[in-house]
Amino acid sequence: LAIVMHFYIIYQFIIKIMDKDRNSTFGKSPTTFPHFDAMDGDFLIGAIFPLHYTKHGDWFWSLCRFDPRAFRWSQALRFAVEEINYNQHLLPSIKLGYKIFDSCAYPLTGQRAALAVLNGPSEVYSSICSGSSPLLAVVGESGSAQSIIVSRVLQPFRIPMISYFSSCACFSDRREFPTFFRVIPNDDYQVKAIAQLLQHFGWTWVGVLNGDHAYGRFALQGLRKELVNTTVCIAYHVMIPLLYKREKALEILDVMRHSSARVVVAFSAEGELTPFLKEYMDQNITGIQWIASEAWVTASLFSGSQFYPYLGGTIGFGIRQGPVSGLREYLLTVNPLRYPNNPLVQELWGALYGCSLNPPSSISQNVTQLPACTGEEPIREQHSAYLNTSSFRVTYNVYKAVYAIAHSLHNLLSCELGKGPFQNSSCADTTNIYPWQVRTVKQYLQEVSFTISGETVNFDEKGDAIPSYDLINWQRGVAGNIEFVKVGMFDGSKDAGKELFIQDEAIMWTGHQREVPVSLCSDSCAAGNRKAFRRGEPLCCFDCVPCDSGKISNETDSVDCTPCPEDYWSNTARTECIPKAVEFLTHDAMGLTLTVISVVGACLTAAILLVFIRHRNTPIVRVNNSELSFFILLSLILCFLCALLFIGEPTVWSCMLRHTAFSITFSLCISCILGKTLVVLAAFTATRPGNNIMKWLGPKQQRVIIFACTLVQVLICSVWLIAAPPFPFKNTQYSRSKIILECSVGSDWAFWSVLGYIGLLACLCFVLAFLARKLPGNFNEAKYITFSMLIFCAVWLAFIPAYVSSPGKFTVAVEIFAILASSFGLLLCLFAPKCYIILLKPQKNTKEHYRVSAKVTGNSVKIQTSSVSTTHVLCDRCVVLLKSKLWPSGE
Ligand code: TRP
């Protein structure tokens, strides 16, 4: 029983399938398959149209839907044939016939249609075997996938085919498709146009959707190739499967929703897009800017008002429209009463009015019962799927294709004697043309050229048409429906870069917006930044990094920052190169402070000098060689003043003067101090009476010593100035952002020997003063000199590392500082105590105070000043001491 039950279930199942098949396009008996329409003639034109398309889901199990748009194309073919038959100039006295087959918009059924074109729908109609009229050429197919198969079927018979809608770039291979022609531009041009469109609107991050067929795959490949070396990147590309599956659609929609690419290019056709877009709308996804390929940009299927919120604003390149005068009226004449036997017309009525002309009882019960129609219903403008009033695009292509065939046949028949394509250049016998002779139609087609309403129709060597597209934008019509508005065009015959013309202001974008949507992976980088590409991500995704200092980028989205030329530097925004700041010590805060200090120093010295001059006769001034003191004060004034030479822009002269003046004045100053120390020391070191060392240190000799010491420095400086004088120098090395104007010393050796010489004098002075520091005397300067030299040496020793390491104008500042500090050190150490006594303690500044009494008792002598009292064993030195000029004479 179980087995019987099983068989029964299987039997029921098969019956069900067969029942379904009987109602479907595919399941009709051989005599009625595929839907066809035919007219006899001397020559036949085959035609294949996708008069039905499969409903979403499994094509085999479901019903085919009638496509009024394709029906219109078939009517255009009939119209063209009838027009040619009527035409007295084109193929006079020859009647063209046609046979139209349905491909069901599917490759497999397309193949059946191709075979049917060759053989006729049944044995009864078999054209080749029955010797009926020769088949000239085939107009077809629509989708590239079907056309490939149709072309392969027709190829062995060398029957040319002219496609009105197959734009796949794959057909350009003449070896593979030798008999293929088309009146639609190659997709290579379309992808070029789309790539230009993407760049025009700055969409650099786009998604691509393509159907799973030759058209979709080749278009994606072409677009990718076109986008290489452009700023546009493909964020994702997904394939809509041929057989619609909801899960897959949801997956795709998920990708779309989560990507930041707002622009999506779809190489697909209305058949497979319908269920997908339905799901898209169900998911309520908005904000996607669709870029439609030519296959669906003018699909009236989506022109209903319910699509506008989701698909409004769609833009894409449509096939160029053309006028077919009289076709509109012709289409209006089609009605079931006029063509009672044409099942397609009946189906048209069903599709347009939702009614059936056949009583429902005559067909299977499974068919949905439609209300009966009279057949007299008028075709109205609203039936846009059939009567697309605004323009004919694919329809116009069909029309052109028929004319191309007719013109070729015309040329074949009007073959000039002796110039024909057959053996010995003979022509075909016009009264008895064989089907095989018709094969040469291909040759004629290749060369055909004619004009339809101002447009020249011909084919290039690849069988392609001249590339030209209209840019179409989906805008809202008065009734809320979608209207296809032309907003620009692409003319492939123009020079590169000039092909695209867009009326930007006329475009309405997605979401009923006037602003161009943005589709970027990363926001563009402002000037002053450069793109830093992210590892492993497309070039359109990047971070913006500010340019390094010294480099600029003056335009947005620059990949690299350009380094500034020499002597120029980047501004803070890194947008332009500005001349480098030239830095030198000038009258800024630091320069001014130093100037003030040096002037104050000079004035102070001058004041002390004045005080000394005024009190030149007081003991304290006289006690220690006053002439030398005046010299020291004068040279100190010069020292203070020569600090001023270091301030201001270095020039050739100031550079030469700076170091030399400073070194000579300092040498002078230290020499004077040295002289002074020498005198003190010599006075105490003369050991024997009669030792006339003091004779050698008289005022004259002192001057000579000072002069000699200074002269050495003058000589070093002269050699320096002659051999390698200091010069102004632009130092760009130290800081990259500014030019430091400084004096190059010219010769380091000279510079350091000048300093070294001063150092040598100072050290000598220090050592001598150190030795003399404890010698008696009411006012022994030696300890002050020691101290001053200590300060002097300390300052200059500290100067060396500071000088070497301080940047820019600070080098000069450090040098000035050393000059001022050491000058002040000398000034204060040597003269402050004396000034103190002169000005504040005048009572100490008396002869008595400096009186020295020496009392000799036995062989010892007691020396007494106002502050010190010492007893010495009498010796020669005491005699010398008493004679010395260190004390006011006579004391
Ligand atoms: N230009 C498309 C093609 O060459 C047009 C087309 C028509 C189409 N019918 C189609 C594309 C069906 C995909 C599916 O194929």
PDB file of N, CA and C and ligand atoms in Angstrom, residues 50 73 105 142-146 165-168 171 184 187 190 213 215-216 267-272 294-295, ligand 1:
ATOM      1  N   PRO A  50      12.701  39.190 -26.272  1.00  0.00           N
ATOM      2  CA  PRO A  50      12.317  38.593 -24.987  1.00  0.00           C
ATOM      3  C   PRO A  50      10.881  38.965 -24.643  1.00  0.00           C
ATOM      4  N   TRP A  73       8.983  46.439 -29.280  1.00  0.00           N
ATOM      5  CA  TRP A  73      10.125  46.278 -30.186  1.00  0.00           C
ATOM      6  C   TRP A  73       9.728  45.421 -31.384  1.00  0.00           C
ATOM      7  N   ALA A 105      13.842  35.782 -22.537  1.00  0.00           N
ATOM      8  CA  ALA A 105      14.907  36.468 -21.788  1.00  0.00           C
ATOM      9  C   ALA A 105      15.773  35.510 -21.008  1.00  0.00           C
ATOM     10  N   SER A 142      18.235  40.497 -27.275  1.00  0.00           N
ATOM     11  CA  SER A 142      18.286  41.615 -26.357  1.00  0.00           C
ATOM     12  C   SER A 142      19.466  41.486 -25.398  1.00  0.00           C
ATOM     13  N   GLY A 143      19.378  40.558 -24.468  1.00  0.00           N
ATOM     14  CA  GLY A 143      20.467  40.371 -23.503  1.00  0.00           C
ATOM     15  C   GLY A 143      21.688  39.736 -24.144  1.00  0.00           C
ATOM     16  N   SER A 144      22.858  40.159 -23.708  1.00  0.00           N
ATOM     17  CA  SER A 144      24.091  39.643 -24.296  1.00  0.00           C
ATOM     18  C   SER A 144      24.229  38.141 -24.096  1.00  0.00           C
ATOM     19  N   ALA A 145      23.799  37.667 -22.949  1.00  0.00           N
ATOM     20  CA  ALA A 145      23.940  36.241 -22.669  1.00  0.00           C
ATOM     21  C   ALA A 145      23.186  35.424 -23.708  1.00  0.00           C
ATOM     22  N   GLN A 146      21.974  35.879 -24.049  1.00  0.00           N
ATOM     23  CA  GLN A 146      21.191  35.186 -25.068  1.00  0.00           C
ATOM     24  C   GLN A 146      21.836  35.359 -26.438  1.00  0.00           C
ATOM     25  N   PHE A 165      20.286  45.360 -28.618  1.00  0.00           N
ATOM     26  CA  PHE A 165      20.409  45.696 -27.200  1.00  0.00           C
ATOM     27  C   PHE A 165      21.628  45.035 -26.542  1.00  0.00           C
ATOM     28  N   SER A 166      22.322  44.128 -27.262  1.00  0.00           N
ATOM     29  CA  SER A 166      23.440  43.433 -26.627  1.00  0.00           C
ATOM     30  C   SER A 166      24.690  44.287 -26.731  1.00  0.00           C
ATOM     31  N   SER A 167      25.071  44.826 -25.603  1.00  0.00           N
ATOM     32  CA  SER A 167      26.158  45.799 -25.638  1.00  0.00           C
ATOM     33  C   SER A 167      27.467  45.238 -25.094  1.00  0.00           C
ATOM     34  N   CYS A 168      27.456  43.985 -24.653  1.00  0.00           N
ATOM     35  CA  CYS A 168      28.635  43.392 -24.012  1.00  0.00           C
ATOM     36  C   CYS A 168      29.896  43.593 -24.855  1.00  0.00           C
ATOM     37  N   PHE A 171      31.532  41.010 -27.518  1.00  0.00           N
ATOM     38  CA  PHE A 171      31.199  40.790 -28.930  1.00  0.00           C
ATOM     39  C   PHE A 171      32.187  41.431 -29.891  1.00  0.00           C
ATOM     40  N   ILE A 184      23.920  49.071 -31.160  1.00  0.00           N
ATOM     41  CA  ILE A 184      24.044  49.663 -29.821  1.00  0.00           C
ATOM     42  C   ILE A 184      25.539  49.793 -29.552  1.00  0.00           C
ATOM     43  N   ASP A 187      29.889  48.307 -24.726  1.00  0.00           N
ATOM     44  CA  ASP A 187      29.896  48.726 -23.313  1.00  0.00           C
ATOM     45  C   ASP A 187      31.205  49.382 -22.880  1.00  0.00           C
ATOM     46  N   GLN A 190      30.360  52.736 -22.519  1.00  0.00           N
ATOM     47  CA  GLN A 190      29.486  53.031 -21.385  1.00  0.00           C
ATOM     48  C   GLN A 190      30.279  53.097 -20.081  1.00  0.00           C
ATOM     49  N   HIS A 213      25.735  37.399 -15.518  1.00  0.00           N
ATOM     50  CA  HIS A 213      25.711  37.049 -16.940  1.00  0.00           C
ATOM     51  C   HIS A 213      26.827  37.806 -17.650  1.00  0.00           C
ATOM     52  N   TYR A 215      26.941  40.142 -19.743  1.00  0.00           N
ATOM     53  CA  TYR A 215      26.834  41.606 -19.714  1.00  0.00           C
ATOM     54  C   TYR A 215      27.367  42.176 -18.400  1.00  0.00           C
ATOM     55  N   GLY A 216      26.860  41.620 -17.296  1.00  0.00           N
ATOM     56  CA  GLY A 216      27.256  42.109 -15.973  1.00  0.00           C
ATOM     57  C   GLY A 216      28.732  41.909 -15.715  1.00  0.00           C
ATOM     58  N   PHE A 267      24.951  47.050 -13.070  1.00  0.00           N
ATOM     59  CA  PHE A 267      24.925  46.513 -14.435  1.00  0.00           C
ATOM     60  C   PHE A 267      23.986  45.334 -14.417  1.00  0.00           C
ATOM     61  N   SER A 268      22.758  45.630 -14.669  1.00  0.00           N
ATOM     62  CA  SER A 268      21.762  44.590 -14.538  1.00  0.00           C
ATOM     63  C   SER A 268      20.576  44.973 -15.404  1.00  0.00           C
ATOM     64  N   ALA A 269      19.587  44.087 -15.441  1.00  0.00           N
ATOM     65  CA  ALA A 269      18.416  44.431 -16.234  1.00  0.00           C
ATOM     66  C   ALA A 269      17.182  44.305 -15.367  1.00  0.00           C
ATOM     67  N   GLU A 270      16.114  44.870 -15.874  1.00  0.00           N
ATOM     68  CA  GLU A 270      14.905  44.964 -15.063  1.00  0.00           C
ATOM     69  C   GLU A 270      14.405  43.612 -14.578  1.00  0.00           C
ATOM     70  N   GLY A 271      14.594  42.582 -15.390  1.00  0.00           N
ATOM     71  CA  GLY A 271      14.090  41.253 -15.016  1.00  0.00           C
ATOM     72  C   GLY A 271      14.620  40.809 -13.669  1.00  0.00           C
ATOM     73  N   GLU A 272      15.939  40.827 -13.536  1.00  0.00           N
ATOM     74  CA  GLU A 272      16.526  40.353 -12.278  1.00  0.00           C
ATOM     75  C   GLU A 272      16.504  41.423 -11.197  1.00  0.00           C
ATOM     76  N   GLU A 294      22.647  51.130 -19.070  1.00  0.00           N
ATOM     77  CA  GLU A 294      21.696  51.395 -20.160  1.00  0.00           C
ATOM     78  C   GLU A 294      20.575  50.366 -20.202  1.00  0.00           C
ATOM     79  N   ALA A 295      20.831  49.176 -19.605  1.00  0.00           N
ATOM     80  CA  ALA A 295      19.831  48.114 -19.677  1.00  0.00           C
ATOM     81  C   ALA A 295      18.582  48.447 -18.868  1.00  0.00           C
TER      82      ALA A 295
HETATM   83  N1  TRP B   1      22.869  45.794 -22.781  1.00  0.00           N
HETATM   84  C1  TRP B   1      22.336  44.704 -22.090  1.00  0.00           C
HETATM   85  C2  TRP B   1      23.022  43.432 -22.591  1.00  0.00           C
HETATM   86  O1  TRP B   1      23.790  43.507 -23.449  1.00  0.00           O
HETATM   87  C3  TRP B   1      20.889  44.786 -22.162  1.00  0.00           C
HETATM   88  C4  TRP B   1      20.034  43.658 -21.641  1.00  0.00           C
HETATM   89  C5  TRP B   1      18.886  43.271 -22.214  1.00  0.00           C
HETATM   90  C6  TRP B   1      20.190  42.818 -20.531  1.00  0.00           C
HETATM   91  N2  TRP B   1      18.299  42.272 -21.555  1.00  0.00           N
HETATM   92  C7  TRP B   1      19.098  41.944 -20.508  1.00  0.00           C
HETATM   93  C8  TRP B   1      21.162  42.700 -19.555  1.00  0.00           C
HETATM   94  C9  TRP B   1      18.959  41.003 -19.520  1.00  0.00           C
HETATM   95  C10 TRP B   1      21.022  41.743 -18.588  1.00  0.00           C
HETATM   96  C11 TRP B   1      19.931  40.892 -18.571  1.00  0.00           C
HETATM   97  O2  TRP B   1      22.884  42.365 -22.110  1.00  0.00           O
END
